[in-house]
Amino acid sequence: MSSAFDTQTPTDGNHAVRQTGITGNGWRRVLGVPSLVLLGLVYMVPLTIFSTYGIVVELTGGRLSAAYAAALVVMLFTARSYGRMAQAFPFAGSAYTYATRSFGPGLGFMAGWSLLLDYLLLPMINYLLIGIYLNAAFPAVPAWLFMVVSIGAVTALNIVGITAVARANFVVIGLQALFIVLFVVLAFASVTGSGKVDLLAPFTGVDGAEGFSPILAGSAILCLSYLGFDAISTFAEEAKNPRRSIPRAIMLTTVLAGLIFLGLAYISHLLLPVGTFSNPDSAAIDVVGTAGGDLLVAFFTAAYIAGSLGSALTSQASVSRIIYSMGRDRVLPSVFGRLHPRLGTPVVPIVLTSAVALLALVLDLTTVSSLISFGALVAFSVVNMSVIKHYFIDQKNRGPKGLIHNLLLPGTGFVLTLWLWTSLSGLSFSLGLAWAGLGLAYLAFLTRGFRRPTPHLQLEEA
């Protein structure tokens, strides 16, 4: 067995075999690269581009495609850092695990606590959107009923196991893929039939749009559309050969999502140039309606709801594994760190996540979104710094290649993340800092006023 603190990838032929069965911690290793990429894409919701379409189009002066391209470049640096840390520590827990192993249990706890804020609330946003969209389609049924039914269905699938989640995701992503194909075909037919088209318009924008600052401001908003690649790292203990499959899946998911976002933004702008939609908030409906009329709008609504349901399914699975990791390390009560003996799933964390999701019945999208932004950027910052601490400082990998891979690239990712911090609202900072203060108070209680060390578990590979 190799220790979790041995960062060299084992080269013996039995290593991959050992990682395809059941780990010593009880997880079933059933996820290959395609399943992991699917989990990440479903988490992101490919159709999420339409949720902020009109707002960012106006902000960037019609240069939404340029903003998505910039956002992709920014996120690739952080995605790479997640992959590097997954190679070193292929365990569930994401930023919590990486910070704990790199900086120690104290900072690891605070990183995990901030990450909980992000992951606990992500399913809630999806339930809110499901309630809003379905209530609009069926006004006689209250939004809260749609939310409760969705929470129950997602909880049941997650308790059954990750295989059930992966299979459900095939249906979700398939429905969205079908919509995307139909939209692109219909939009292309409409654009080519309209006469002369300026193919550079999605990047140059409207007359008078100049400067790079509006593009950067737009990409700061759009970067949060890429939340999902980081969720892949939480499934490390259920992945086959995680040292290879997790980094590959993270990078593939980020690139594929970026290309989907960029492609949809580009064709949408050609179809309906900026300034021709009535309301920025409903611009997506205008775009879809222009391509295929009311029928395509109805299909879009169905696909978006399915995407939200799939994202809730995957995000609940992710956060339950982070809670499980913290329970296993005994920084949360040990009851959270146990797997069901037959199903092999963390049932208590799953149920806890569902209970928190019920707050969707009383919270609004603005508050939840603000909290998620804060938690996500804490995780991004910590993971980029963890690469530098682990590889460059602790492992002393400082040759010419080490300087690039272990300092320059993650350092760039960290600086770019700091820039994203400037896009957060005052509400995000206030609520986020309040959550961090609560976590610090709990850590003080856990360590008896910081007189005892923060508990953590020395993990070994299966």
PDB file of N, CA, C and O in Angstrom, residues 51-52 117-118 121-122 124-126 128-129 221 224 227 363-377 423-425 427-429 431-432:
ATOM      1  N   SER A  51     -29.205  31.467 -19.146  1.00  0.00           N
ATOM      2  CA  SER A  51     -29.689  32.088 -17.905  1.00  0.00           C
ATOM      3  C   SER A  51     -29.165  33.513 -17.739  1.00  0.00           C
ATOM      4  O   SER A  51     -29.809  34.350 -17.108  1.00  0.00           O
ATOM      5  N   THR A  52     -27.970  33.808 -18.259  1.00  0.00           N
ATOM      6  CA  THR A  52     -27.385  35.153 -18.139  1.00  0.00           C
ATOM      7  C   THR A  52     -27.144  35.781 -19.516  1.00  0.00           C
ATOM      8  O   THR A  52     -26.424  36.774 -19.624  1.00  0.00           O
ATOM      9  N   LEU A 117     -20.371  25.669   1.920  1.00  0.00           N
ATOM     10  CA  LEU A 117     -21.280  26.756   1.584  1.00  0.00           C
ATOM     11  C   LEU A 117     -21.660  26.701   0.108  1.00  0.00           C
ATOM     12  O   LEU A 117     -22.835  26.857  -0.271  1.00  0.00           O
ATOM     13  N   ASP A 118     -20.660  26.473  -0.718  1.00  0.00           N
ATOM     14  CA  ASP A 118     -20.858  26.383  -2.168  1.00  0.00           C
ATOM     15  C   ASP A 118     -21.718  25.177  -2.531  1.00  0.00           C
ATOM     16  O   ASP A 118     -22.765  25.285  -3.168  1.00  0.00           O
ATOM     17  N   LEU A 121     -25.491  24.760  -1.217  1.00  0.00           N
ATOM     18  CA  LEU A 121     -26.488  25.648  -1.794  1.00  0.00           C
ATOM     19  C   LEU A 121     -26.694  25.450  -3.297  1.00  0.00           C
ATOM     20  O   LEU A 121     -27.711  25.870  -3.833  1.00  0.00           O
ATOM     21  N   LEU A 122     -25.753  24.806  -3.970  1.00  0.00           N
ATOM     22  CA  LEU A 122     -25.910  24.592  -5.409  1.00  0.00           C
ATOM     23  C   LEU A 122     -27.165  23.788  -5.754  1.00  0.00           C
ATOM     24  O   LEU A 122     -27.897  24.162  -6.684  1.00  0.00           O
ATOM     25  N   MET A 124     -29.835  23.811  -4.164  1.00  0.00           N
ATOM     26  CA  MET A 124     -30.958  24.683  -3.851  1.00  0.00           C
ATOM     27  C   MET A 124     -31.311  25.593  -5.031  1.00  0.00           C
ATOM     28  O   MET A 124     -32.489  25.840  -5.309  1.00  0.00           O
ATOM     29  N   ILE A 125     -30.294  26.101  -5.724  1.00  0.00           N
ATOM     30  CA  ILE A 125     -30.551  26.957  -6.886  1.00  0.00           C
ATOM     31  C   ILE A 125     -31.332  26.181  -7.939  1.00  0.00           C
ATOM     32  O   ILE A 125     -32.256  26.696  -8.567  1.00  0.00           O
ATOM     33  N   ASN A 126     -30.953  24.928  -8.145  1.00  0.00           N
ATOM     34  CA  ASN A 126     -31.644  24.107  -9.140  1.00  0.00           C
ATOM     35  C   ASN A 126     -33.099  23.869  -8.754  1.00  0.00           C
ATOM     36  O   ASN A 126     -33.994  23.927  -9.608  1.00  0.00           O
ATOM     37  N   LEU A 128     -34.916  25.840  -6.904  1.00  0.00           N
ATOM     38  CA  LEU A 128     -35.607  27.114  -7.094  1.00  0.00           C
ATOM     39  C   LEU A 128     -35.994  27.322  -8.555  1.00  0.00           C
ATOM     40  O   LEU A 128     -37.120  27.715  -8.870  1.00  0.00           O
ATOM     41  N   LEU A 129     -35.064  27.014  -9.467  1.00  0.00           N
ATOM     42  CA  LEU A 129     -35.339  27.176 -10.892  1.00  0.00           C
ATOM     43  C   LEU A 129     -36.423  26.207 -11.365  1.00  0.00           C
ATOM     44  O   LEU A 129     -37.295  26.567 -12.163  1.00  0.00           O
ATOM     45  N   ILE A 221     -18.490  37.140 -14.537  1.00  0.00           N
ATOM     46  CA  ILE A 221     -19.805  36.542 -14.262  1.00  0.00           C
ATOM     47  C   ILE A 221     -19.870  35.125 -14.823  1.00  0.00           C
ATOM     48  O   ILE A 221     -20.338  34.193 -14.173  1.00  0.00           O
ATOM     49  N   LEU A 224     -18.396  31.517 -13.274  1.00  0.00           N
ATOM     50  CA  LEU A 224     -19.155  30.679 -12.351  1.00  0.00           C
ATOM     51  C   LEU A 224     -20.027  29.679 -13.101  1.00  0.00           C
ATOM     52  O   LEU A 224     -20.564  28.746 -12.503  1.00  0.00           O
ATOM     53  N   LEU A 227     -18.544  26.114 -12.837  1.00  0.00           N
ATOM     54  CA  LEU A 227     -18.600  25.296 -11.625  1.00  0.00           C
ATOM     55  C   LEU A 227     -19.116  23.911 -12.004  1.00  0.00           C
ATOM     56  O   LEU A 227     -20.206  23.768 -12.548  1.00  0.00           O
ATOM     57  N   LEU A 363     -35.828  30.904   0.720  1.00  0.00           N
ATOM     58  CA  LEU A 363     -34.764  31.792   0.256  1.00  0.00           C
ATOM     59  C   LEU A 363     -34.989  32.197  -1.196  1.00  0.00           C
ATOM     60  O   LEU A 363     -35.774  31.578  -1.912  1.00  0.00           O
ATOM     61  N   ASP A 364     -34.275  33.236  -1.645  1.00  0.00           N
ATOM     62  CA  ASP A 364     -34.413  33.693  -3.028  1.00  0.00           C
ATOM     63  C   ASP A 364     -33.112  33.450  -3.783  1.00  0.00           C
ATOM     64  O   ASP A 364     -32.052  33.214  -3.189  1.00  0.00           O
ATOM     65  N   LEU A 365     -33.175  33.559  -5.115  1.00  0.00           N
ATOM     66  CA  LEU A 365     -32.032  33.263  -5.972  1.00  0.00           C
ATOM     67  C   LEU A 365     -30.851  34.199  -5.719  1.00  0.00           C
ATOM     68  O   LEU A 365     -29.699  33.763  -5.743  1.00  0.00           O
ATOM     69  N   THR A 366     -31.108  35.463  -5.452  1.00  0.00           N
ATOM     70  CA  THR A 366     -30.027  36.436  -5.266  1.00  0.00           C
ATOM     71  C   THR A 366     -29.166  36.076  -4.060  1.00  0.00           C
ATOM     72  O   THR A 366     -27.926  36.062  -4.141  1.00  0.00           O
ATOM     73  N   THR A 367     -29.809  35.771  -2.940  1.00  0.00           N
ATOM     74  CA  THR A 367     -29.073  35.421  -1.716  1.00  0.00           C
ATOM     75  C   THR A 367     -28.269  34.150  -1.908  1.00  0.00           C
ATOM     76  O   THR A 367     -27.078  34.084  -1.561  1.00  0.00           O
ATOM     77  N   VAL A 368     -28.886  33.132  -2.465  1.00  0.00           N
ATOM     78  CA  VAL A 368     -28.210  31.842  -2.659  1.00  0.00           C
ATOM     79  C   VAL A 368     -27.036  31.998  -3.617  1.00  0.00           C
ATOM     80  O   VAL A 368     -25.940  31.474  -3.370  1.00  0.00           O
ATOM     81  N   SER A 369     -27.223  32.726  -4.714  1.00  0.00           N
ATOM     82  CA  SER A 369     -26.153  32.927  -5.694  1.00  0.00           C
ATOM     83  C   SER A 369     -24.964  33.654  -5.079  1.00  0.00           C
ATOM     84  O   SER A 369     -23.802  33.335  -5.378  1.00  0.00           O
ATOM     85  N   SER A 370     -25.228  34.624  -4.216  1.00  0.00           N
ATOM     86  CA  SER A 370     -24.154  35.376  -3.567  1.00  0.00           C
ATOM     87  C   SER A 370     -23.295  34.473  -2.699  1.00  0.00           C
ATOM     88  O   SER A 370     -22.060  34.556  -2.704  1.00  0.00           O
ATOM     89  N   LEU A 371     -23.919  33.594  -1.954  1.00  0.00           N
ATOM     90  CA  LEU A 371     -23.189  32.680  -1.080  1.00  0.00           C
ATOM     91  C   LEU A 371     -22.375  31.678  -1.889  1.00  0.00           C
ATOM     92  O   LEU A 371     -21.242  31.345  -1.531  1.00  0.00           O
ATOM     93  N   ILE A 372     -22.931  31.186  -2.982  1.00  0.00           N
ATOM     94  CA  ILE A 372     -22.234  30.209  -3.818  1.00  0.00           C
ATOM     95  C   ILE A 372     -20.971  30.818  -4.420  1.00  0.00           C
ATOM     96  O   ILE A 372     -19.911  30.181  -4.458  1.00  0.00           O
ATOM     97  N   SER A 373     -21.050  32.049  -4.879  1.00  0.00           N
ATOM     98  CA  SER A 373     -19.897  32.713  -5.478  1.00  0.00           C
ATOM     99  C   SER A 373     -18.747  32.798  -4.487  1.00  0.00           C
ATOM    100  O   SER A 373     -17.592  32.537  -4.825  1.00  0.00           O
ATOM    101  N   PHE A 374     -19.035  33.141  -3.251  1.00  0.00           N
ATOM    102  CA  PHE A 374     -17.997  33.263  -2.225  1.00  0.00           C
ATOM    103  C   PHE A 374     -17.322  31.906  -1.982  1.00  0.00           C
ATOM    104  O   PHE A 374     -16.090  31.808  -1.997  1.00  0.00           O
ATOM    105  N   GLY A 375     -18.111  30.871  -1.777  1.00  0.00           N
ATOM    106  CA  GLY A 375     -17.553  29.550  -1.506  1.00  0.00           C
ATOM    107  C   GLY A 375     -16.726  29.015  -2.651  1.00  0.00           C
ATOM    108  O   GLY A 375     -15.669  28.403  -2.449  1.00  0.00           O
ATOM    109  N   ALA A 376     -17.177  29.243  -3.885  1.00  0.00           N
ATOM    110  CA  ALA A 376     -16.452  28.749  -5.053  1.00  0.00           C
ATOM    111  C   ALA A 376     -15.082  29.398  -5.163  1.00  0.00           C
ATOM    112  O   ALA A 376     -14.072  28.726  -5.422  1.00  0.00           O
ATOM    113  N   LEU A 377     -15.001  30.706  -4.957  1.00  0.00           N
ATOM    114  CA  LEU A 377     -13.734  31.398  -5.111  1.00  0.00           C
ATOM    115  C   LEU A 377     -12.761  31.073  -3.979  1.00  0.00           C
ATOM    116  O   LEU A 377     -11.544  31.075  -4.186  1.00  0.00           O
ATOM    117  N   SER A 423     -15.209  40.856  -8.572  1.00  0.00           N
ATOM    118  CA  SER A 423     -16.547  40.902  -9.173  1.00  0.00           C
ATOM    119  C   SER A 423     -17.650  40.597  -8.165  1.00  0.00           C
ATOM    120  O   SER A 423     -18.831  40.741  -8.476  1.00  0.00           O
ATOM    121  N   LEU A 424     -17.275  40.166  -6.956  1.00  0.00           N
ATOM    122  CA  LEU A 424     -18.278  39.813  -5.963  1.00  0.00           C
ATOM    123  C   LEU A 424     -18.966  41.063  -5.404  1.00  0.00           C
ATOM    124  O   LEU A 424     -18.351  42.116  -5.246  1.00  0.00           O
ATOM    125  N   SER A 425     -20.218  40.907  -5.079  1.00  0.00           N
ATOM    126  CA  SER A 425     -20.985  42.014  -4.507  1.00  0.00           C
ATOM    127  C   SER A 425     -20.720  42.126  -3.005  1.00  0.00           C
ATOM    128  O   SER A 425     -20.160  41.220  -2.379  1.00  0.00           O
ATOM    129  N   LEU A 427     -22.965  41.977  -0.783  1.00  0.00           N
ATOM    130  CA  LEU A 427     -23.770  40.938  -0.144  1.00  0.00           C
ATOM    131  C   LEU A 427     -23.011  39.623  -0.089  1.00  0.00           C
ATOM    132  O   LEU A 427     -23.039  38.918   0.928  1.00  0.00           O
ATOM    133  N   SER A 428     -22.294  39.283  -1.171  1.00  0.00           N
ATOM    134  CA  SER A 428     -21.511  38.052  -1.200  1.00  0.00           C
ATOM    135  C   SER A 428     -20.461  38.045  -0.104  1.00  0.00           C
ATOM    136  O   SER A 428     -20.291  37.053   0.622  1.00  0.00           O
ATOM    137  N   PHE A 429     -19.744  39.156   0.031  1.00  0.00           N
ATOM    138  CA  PHE A 429     -18.705  39.250   1.050  1.00  0.00           C
ATOM    139  C   PHE A 429     -19.301  39.177   2.455  1.00  0.00           C
ATOM    140  O   PHE A 429     -18.770  38.481   3.330  1.00  0.00           O
ATOM    141  N   LEU A 431     -22.221  37.880   3.597  1.00  0.00           N
ATOM    142  CA  LEU A 431     -22.742  36.565   3.945  1.00  0.00           C
ATOM    143  C   LEU A 431     -21.622  35.529   4.013  1.00  0.00           C
ATOM    144  O   LEU A 431     -21.617  34.656   4.888  1.00  0.00           O
ATOM    145  N   GLY A 432     -20.674  35.622   3.084  1.00  0.00           N
ATOM    146  CA  GLY A 432     -19.562  34.673   3.078  1.00  0.00           C
ATOM    147  C   GLY A 432     -18.695  34.789   4.316  1.00  0.00           C
ATOM    148  O   GLY A 432     -18.298  33.777   4.914  1.00  0.00           O
TER     149      GLY A 432
END
